[in-house]
Tab-separated table of C-alpha atoms in Angstrom:
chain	number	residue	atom	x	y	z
S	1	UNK	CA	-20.351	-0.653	1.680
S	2	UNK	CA	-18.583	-2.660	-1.367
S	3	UNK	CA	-14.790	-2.173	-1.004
S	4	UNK	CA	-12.702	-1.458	-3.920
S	5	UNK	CA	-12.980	-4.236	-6.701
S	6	UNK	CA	-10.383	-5.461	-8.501
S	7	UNK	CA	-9.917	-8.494	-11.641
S	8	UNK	CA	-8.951	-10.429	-12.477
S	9	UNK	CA	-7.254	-11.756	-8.894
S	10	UNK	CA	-4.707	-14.137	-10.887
S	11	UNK	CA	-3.455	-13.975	-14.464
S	12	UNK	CA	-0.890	-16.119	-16.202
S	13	UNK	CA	0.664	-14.666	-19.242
S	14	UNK	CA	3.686	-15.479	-21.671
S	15	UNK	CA	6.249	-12.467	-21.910
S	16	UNK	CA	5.407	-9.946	-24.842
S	17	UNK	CA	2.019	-10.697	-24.366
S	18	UNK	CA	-0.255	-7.966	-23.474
S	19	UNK	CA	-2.875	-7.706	-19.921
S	20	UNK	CA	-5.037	-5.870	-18.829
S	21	UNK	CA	-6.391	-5.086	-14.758
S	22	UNK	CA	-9.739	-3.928	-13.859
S	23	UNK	CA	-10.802	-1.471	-11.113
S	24	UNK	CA	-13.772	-0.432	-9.591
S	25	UNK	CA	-12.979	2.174	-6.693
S	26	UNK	CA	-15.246	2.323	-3.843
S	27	UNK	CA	-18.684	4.740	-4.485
S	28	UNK	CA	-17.894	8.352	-4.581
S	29	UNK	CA	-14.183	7.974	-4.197
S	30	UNK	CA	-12.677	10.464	-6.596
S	31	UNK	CA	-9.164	9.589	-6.079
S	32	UNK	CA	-7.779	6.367	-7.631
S	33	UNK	CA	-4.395	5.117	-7.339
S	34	UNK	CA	-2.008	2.437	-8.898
S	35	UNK	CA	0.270	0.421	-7.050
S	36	UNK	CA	2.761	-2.359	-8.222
S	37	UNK	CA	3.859	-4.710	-5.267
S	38	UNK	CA	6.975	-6.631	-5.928
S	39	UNK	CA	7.741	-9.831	-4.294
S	40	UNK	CA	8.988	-9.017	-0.634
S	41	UNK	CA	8.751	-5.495	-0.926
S	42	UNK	CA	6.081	-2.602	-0.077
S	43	UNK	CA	3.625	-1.093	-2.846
S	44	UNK	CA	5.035	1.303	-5.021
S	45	UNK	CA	2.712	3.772	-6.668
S	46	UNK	CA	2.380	3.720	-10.684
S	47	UNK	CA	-0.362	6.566	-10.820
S	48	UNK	CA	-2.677	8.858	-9.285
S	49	UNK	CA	-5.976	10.147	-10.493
S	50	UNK	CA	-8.212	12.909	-9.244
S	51	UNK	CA	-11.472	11.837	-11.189
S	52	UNK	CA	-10.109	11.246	-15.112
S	53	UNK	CA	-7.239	12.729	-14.986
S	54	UNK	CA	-3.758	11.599	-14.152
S	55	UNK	CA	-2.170	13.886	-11.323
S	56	UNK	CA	0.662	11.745	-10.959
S	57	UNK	CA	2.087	9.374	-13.406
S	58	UNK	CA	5.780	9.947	-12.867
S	59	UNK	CA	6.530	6.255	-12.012
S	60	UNK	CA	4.557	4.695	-14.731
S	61	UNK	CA	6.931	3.387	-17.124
S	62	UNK	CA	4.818	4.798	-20.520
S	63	UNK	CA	6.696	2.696	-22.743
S	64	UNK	CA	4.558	-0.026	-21.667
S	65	UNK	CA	2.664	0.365	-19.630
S	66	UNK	CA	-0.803	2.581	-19.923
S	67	UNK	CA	-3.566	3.556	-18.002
S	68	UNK	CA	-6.868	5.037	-18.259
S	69	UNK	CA	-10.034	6.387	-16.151
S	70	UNK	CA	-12.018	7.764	-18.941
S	71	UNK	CA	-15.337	8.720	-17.059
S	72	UNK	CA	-14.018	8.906	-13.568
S	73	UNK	CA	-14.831	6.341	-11.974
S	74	UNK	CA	-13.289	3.230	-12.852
S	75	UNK	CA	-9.921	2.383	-14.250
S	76	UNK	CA	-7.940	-0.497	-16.326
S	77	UNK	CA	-3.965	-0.499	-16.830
S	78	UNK	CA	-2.491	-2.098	-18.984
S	79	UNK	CA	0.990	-3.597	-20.296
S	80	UNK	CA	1.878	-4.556	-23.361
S	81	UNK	CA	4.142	-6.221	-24.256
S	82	UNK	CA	4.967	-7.938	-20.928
S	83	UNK	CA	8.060	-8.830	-19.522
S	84	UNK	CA	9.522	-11.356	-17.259
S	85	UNK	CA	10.074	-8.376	-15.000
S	86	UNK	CA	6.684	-7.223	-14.800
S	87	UNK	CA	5.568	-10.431	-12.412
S	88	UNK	CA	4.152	-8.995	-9.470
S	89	UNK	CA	1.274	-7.964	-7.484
S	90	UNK	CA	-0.640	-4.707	-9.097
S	91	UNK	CA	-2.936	-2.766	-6.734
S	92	UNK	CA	-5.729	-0.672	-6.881
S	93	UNK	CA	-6.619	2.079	-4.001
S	94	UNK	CA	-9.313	4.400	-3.895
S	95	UNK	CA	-9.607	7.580	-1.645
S	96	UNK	CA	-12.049	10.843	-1.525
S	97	UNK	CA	-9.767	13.921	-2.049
S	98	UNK	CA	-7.367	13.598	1.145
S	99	UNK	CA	-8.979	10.830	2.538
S	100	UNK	CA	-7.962	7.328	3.991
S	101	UNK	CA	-6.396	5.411	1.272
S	102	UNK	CA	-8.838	1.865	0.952
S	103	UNK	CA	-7.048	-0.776	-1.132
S	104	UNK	CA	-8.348	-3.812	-2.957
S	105	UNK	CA	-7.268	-7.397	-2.912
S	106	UNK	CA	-4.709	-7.047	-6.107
S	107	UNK	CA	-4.003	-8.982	-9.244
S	108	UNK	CA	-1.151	-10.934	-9.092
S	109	UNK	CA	0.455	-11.470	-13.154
S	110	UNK	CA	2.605	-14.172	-13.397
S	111	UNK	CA	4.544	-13.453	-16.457
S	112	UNK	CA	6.512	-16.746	-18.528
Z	1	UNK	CA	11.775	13.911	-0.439
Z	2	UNK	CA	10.274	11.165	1.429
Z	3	UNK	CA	11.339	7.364	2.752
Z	4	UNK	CA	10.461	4.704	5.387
Z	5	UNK	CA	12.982	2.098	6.581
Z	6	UNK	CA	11.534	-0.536	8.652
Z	7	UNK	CA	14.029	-2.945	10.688
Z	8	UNK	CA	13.764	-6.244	10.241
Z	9	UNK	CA	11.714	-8.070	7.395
Z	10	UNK	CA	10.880	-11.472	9.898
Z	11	UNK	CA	9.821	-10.741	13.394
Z	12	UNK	CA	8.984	-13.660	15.471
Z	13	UNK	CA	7.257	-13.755	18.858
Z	14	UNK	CA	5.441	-15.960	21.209
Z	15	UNK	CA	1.522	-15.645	21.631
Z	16	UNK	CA	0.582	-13.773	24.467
Z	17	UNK	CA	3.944	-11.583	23.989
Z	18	UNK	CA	4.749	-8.102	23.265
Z	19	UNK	CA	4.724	-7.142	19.706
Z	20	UNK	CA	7.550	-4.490	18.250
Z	21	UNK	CA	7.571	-3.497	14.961
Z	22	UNK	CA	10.351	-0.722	14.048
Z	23	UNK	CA	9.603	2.015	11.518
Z	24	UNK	CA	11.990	5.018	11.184
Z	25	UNK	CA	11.470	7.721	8.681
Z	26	UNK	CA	12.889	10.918	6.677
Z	27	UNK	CA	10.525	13.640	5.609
Z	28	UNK	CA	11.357	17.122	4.103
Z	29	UNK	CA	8.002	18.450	5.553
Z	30	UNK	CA	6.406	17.836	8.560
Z	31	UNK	CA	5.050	13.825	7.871
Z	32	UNK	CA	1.945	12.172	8.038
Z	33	UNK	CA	2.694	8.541	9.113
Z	34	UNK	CA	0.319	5.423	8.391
Z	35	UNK	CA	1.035	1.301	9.572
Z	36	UNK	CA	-1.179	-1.135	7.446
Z	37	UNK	CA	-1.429	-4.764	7.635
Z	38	UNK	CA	-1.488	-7.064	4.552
Z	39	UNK	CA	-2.477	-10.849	5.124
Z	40	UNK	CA	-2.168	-13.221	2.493
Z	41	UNK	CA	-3.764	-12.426	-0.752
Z	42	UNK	CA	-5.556	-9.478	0.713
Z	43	UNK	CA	-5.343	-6.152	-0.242
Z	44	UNK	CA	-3.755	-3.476	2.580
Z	45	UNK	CA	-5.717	-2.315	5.714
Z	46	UNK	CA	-5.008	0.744	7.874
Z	47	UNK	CA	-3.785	-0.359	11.225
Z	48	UNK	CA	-3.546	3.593	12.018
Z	49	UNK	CA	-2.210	6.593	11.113
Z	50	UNK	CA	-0.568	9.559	12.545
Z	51	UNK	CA	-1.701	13.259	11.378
Z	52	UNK	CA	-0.258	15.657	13.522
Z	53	UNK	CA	-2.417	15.374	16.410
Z	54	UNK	CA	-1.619	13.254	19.266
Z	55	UNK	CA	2.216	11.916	19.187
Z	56	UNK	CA	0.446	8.278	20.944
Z	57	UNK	CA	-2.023	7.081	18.341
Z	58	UNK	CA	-4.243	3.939	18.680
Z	59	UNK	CA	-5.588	1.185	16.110
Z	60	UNK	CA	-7.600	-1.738	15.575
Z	61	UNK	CA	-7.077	-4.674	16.633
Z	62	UNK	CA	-5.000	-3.581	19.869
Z	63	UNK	CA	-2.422	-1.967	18.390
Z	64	UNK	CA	-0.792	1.776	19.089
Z	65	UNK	CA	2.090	3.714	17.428
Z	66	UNK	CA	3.802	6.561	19.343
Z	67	UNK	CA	5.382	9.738	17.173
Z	68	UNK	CA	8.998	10.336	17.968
Z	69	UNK	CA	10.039	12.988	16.028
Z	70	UNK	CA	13.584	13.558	17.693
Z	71	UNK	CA	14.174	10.200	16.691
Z	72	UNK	CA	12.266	9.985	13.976
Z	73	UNK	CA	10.267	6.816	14.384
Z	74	UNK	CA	7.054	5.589	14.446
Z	75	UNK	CA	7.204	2.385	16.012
Z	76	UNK	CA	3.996	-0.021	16.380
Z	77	UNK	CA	3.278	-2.204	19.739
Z	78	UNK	CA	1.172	-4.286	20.922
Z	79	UNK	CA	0.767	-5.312	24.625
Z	80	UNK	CA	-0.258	-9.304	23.848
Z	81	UNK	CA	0.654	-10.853	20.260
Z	82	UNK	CA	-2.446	-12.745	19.042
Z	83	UNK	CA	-2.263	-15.727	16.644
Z	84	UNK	CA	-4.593	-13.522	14.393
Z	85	UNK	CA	-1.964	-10.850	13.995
Z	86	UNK	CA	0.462	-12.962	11.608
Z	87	UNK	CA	0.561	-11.166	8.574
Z	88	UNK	CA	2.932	-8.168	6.896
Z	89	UNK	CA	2.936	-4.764	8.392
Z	90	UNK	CA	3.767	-1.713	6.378
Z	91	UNK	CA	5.012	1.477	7.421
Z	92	UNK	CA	4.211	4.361	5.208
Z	93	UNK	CA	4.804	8.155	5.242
Z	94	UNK	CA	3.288	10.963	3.163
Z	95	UNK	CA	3.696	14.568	3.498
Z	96	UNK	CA	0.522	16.644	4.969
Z	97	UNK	CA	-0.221	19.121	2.770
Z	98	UNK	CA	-3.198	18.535	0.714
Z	99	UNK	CA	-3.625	14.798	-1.503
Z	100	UNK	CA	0.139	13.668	-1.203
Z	101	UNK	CA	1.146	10.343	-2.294
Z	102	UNK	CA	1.956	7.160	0.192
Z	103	UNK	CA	5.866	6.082	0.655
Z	104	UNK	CA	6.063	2.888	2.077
Z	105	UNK	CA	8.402	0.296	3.696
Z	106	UNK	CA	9.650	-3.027	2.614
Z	107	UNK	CA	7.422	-4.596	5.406
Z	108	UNK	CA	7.793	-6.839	8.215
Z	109	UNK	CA	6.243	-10.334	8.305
Z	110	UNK	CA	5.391	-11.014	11.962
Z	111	UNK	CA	5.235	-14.842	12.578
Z	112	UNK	CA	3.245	-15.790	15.784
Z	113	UNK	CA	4.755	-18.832	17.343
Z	114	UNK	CA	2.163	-20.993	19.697
């Protein structure tokens, strides 16, 4: 079974520049989640969906960033314009509706 | 409202020693509690996870977890520390009603020592 598929793995940017991540959630999996992982520190979720739509979005900062799962399965976020602040580790989880959570490798953004 | 506090970001042991990883938590509702291990450049994997069933709750790799919840903590062991098991460990706590989201720690990086 394919886990949950994430790119791009690295991406170097210059603040105020937008990015975008890809995910592909694991077959079946209606649930997708957001994560950002800072530096030292444990993943924080961003956003939840139940297939399209957005259950949970209370942490995404909408000024900036954005995020959208238009047929249900998978997902991009985006930022734009990124900041220096933004540098981090972004990760993508999948889950069927109260299920295990399964998480993919991450993109780490390196903002400049 | 939900949180996880785990003690101590660096543990260090000694292959072939006993492995202690401290998680204590606070839940408004009775919690579900999860440990998952990140190694480098990998995404997270469930070590285990507690769901209201039996208090002692075994993993992969060797590891166990035992629900406290008169001191609430859900501390992770393992008998015989591997050189394999260097990596982060993340405590995490949701509540147990229906799709709730995951709460976790700061981590602790374990450091085997040969």
């Amino acid at each position: 079974e394919a886990g949950v598929v994430q790119s791009p793995r690295y991406k170097i940017i210059e603040k105020k520049q937008p990015v975008a991540f890809w995910c592909n959630p694991i077959s079946g999996h209606n649930t997708l989640y957001w994560y950002l992982q800072n530096l030292g520190q444990g993943p924080e979720l961003l956003i939840r969906y139940e297939n399209e739509e957005a259950v949970d979005d209370s942490q995404l900062p909408k000024d900036r960033f954005s995020a959208e799962r238009l047929k249900g399965v998978d997902s991009t976020l985006k930022i734009q314009p990124a900041e220096l602040g933004d540098s981090a580790v972004y990760l993508c989880a999948s889950s069927l509706m109260e299920g295990q959570e399964f998480f993919g490798p991450g993109t780490r953004l390196t903002v400049l | 409202a939900q949180s996880v506090t785990q003690l101590g970001s660096h543990v260090s042991v000694s292959e072939g020693a006993l492995v202690l990883l401290r998680c204590n938590y606070s839940s408004s509702v009775p919690p579900y509690l999860f440990w998952y291990v990140q190694y480098p450049n990998q995404g997270l994997q469930l070590l285990l996870k507690y769901t209201s069933a039996a208090t002692l709750v075994k993993g992969i790799n060797g590891f166990e977890a035992e629900f406290k919840k008169s001191e609430t903590s859900f501390h992770l062991t393992k008998p015989s520390a591997h050189m394999s098991d260097a990596a982060e460990y993340f405590c995490a706590v949701s509540g147990n009603q229906g799709a709730q989201k995951l709460v976790f720690g700061q981590g602790t990086r374990l450091t085997i020592n040969p």
